[in-house]
Amino acid sequence: MTLSRADQIRVAKILVNPPEPTARFKRAAKHYVKMSSGQENASSHSEPSIRP
């Protein structure tokens, strides 16, 4: 992948000063932690957990 100069600058600025997490991101992060810690309820979650 090749980025234009403007895109390179934009990515660098976002890495240095990332935006605040959105409510949706926070919910997803909580869900991920819950699912990856083994606290999931097997009857309500049909897919296996993905553990890093």
Short mmCIF file of C-alpha atoms in Angstrom, two decimals:
data_model
loop_
_atom_site.label_atom_id
_atom_site.label_comp_id
_atom_site.label_asym_id
_atom_site.label_seq_id
_atom_site.Cartn_x
_atom_site.Cartn_y
_atom_site.Cartn_z
CA MET A 1 0.00 0.00 0.00
CA THR A 2 1.29 3.44 -0.86
CA LEU A 3 -0.03 6.54 0.85
CA SER A 4 0.05 10.02 -0.54
CA ARG A 5 2.08 12.60 1.37
CA ALA A 6 -1.14 14.10 2.76
CA ASP A 7 -2.33 10.68 3.94
CA GLN A 8 1.06 9.96 5.55
CA ILE A 9 0.80 13.20 7.52
CA ARG A 10 -2.78 12.44 8.54
CA VAL A 11 -1.85 8.95 9.80
CA ALA A 12 1.14 10.32 11.71
CA LYS A 13 -1.03 12.99 13.39
CA ILE A 14 -3.63 10.40 14.40
CA LEU A 15 -0.94 8.12 15.85
CA VAL A 16 0.56 10.98 17.86
CA ASN A 17 -2.80 12.34 19.03
CA PRO A 18 -5.50 9.64 18.72
CA PRO A 19 -9.17 10.61 18.95
CA GLU A 20 -11.19 9.81 22.06
CA PRO A 21 -12.82 6.37 21.91
CA THR A 22 -16.48 6.41 20.94
CA ALA A 23 -19.23 4.81 23.02
CA ARG A 24 -19.48 2.03 20.42
CA PHE A 25 -15.75 1.33 20.68
CA LYS A 26 -15.93 1.24 24.48
CA ARG A 27 -18.81 -1.28 24.35
CA ALA A 28 -16.87 -3.42 21.88
CA ALA A 29 -13.77 -3.32 24.09
CA LYS A 30 -15.78 -4.40 27.15
CA HIS A 31 -17.37 -7.19 25.13
CA TYR A 32 -13.96 -8.36 23.90
CA VAL A 33 -12.52 -8.42 27.42
CA LYS A 34 -15.53 -10.33 28.70
CA MET A 35 -15.38 -12.87 25.88
CA SER A 36 -11.62 -13.35 26.02
CA SER A 37 -11.53 -13.80 29.81
CA GLY A 38 -13.71 -16.94 29.71
CA GLN A 39 -16.73 -15.31 31.35
CA GLU A 40 -19.00 -15.79 28.34
CA ASN A 41 -22.22 -17.71 28.68
CA ALA A 42 -21.94 -20.62 26.24
CA SER A 43 -25.71 -20.80 25.74
CA SER A 44 -25.95 -17.21 24.52
CA HIS A 45 -22.88 -17.22 22.29
CA SER A 46 -22.84 -19.76 19.48
CA GLU A 47 -19.39 -18.95 18.07
CA PRO A 48 -16.15 -19.92 19.88
CA SER A 49 -14.10 -17.21 21.55
CA ILE A 50 -11.06 -15.98 19.68
CA ARG A 51 -8.16 -15.73 22.07
CA PRO A 52 -4.96 -13.90 21.13
#
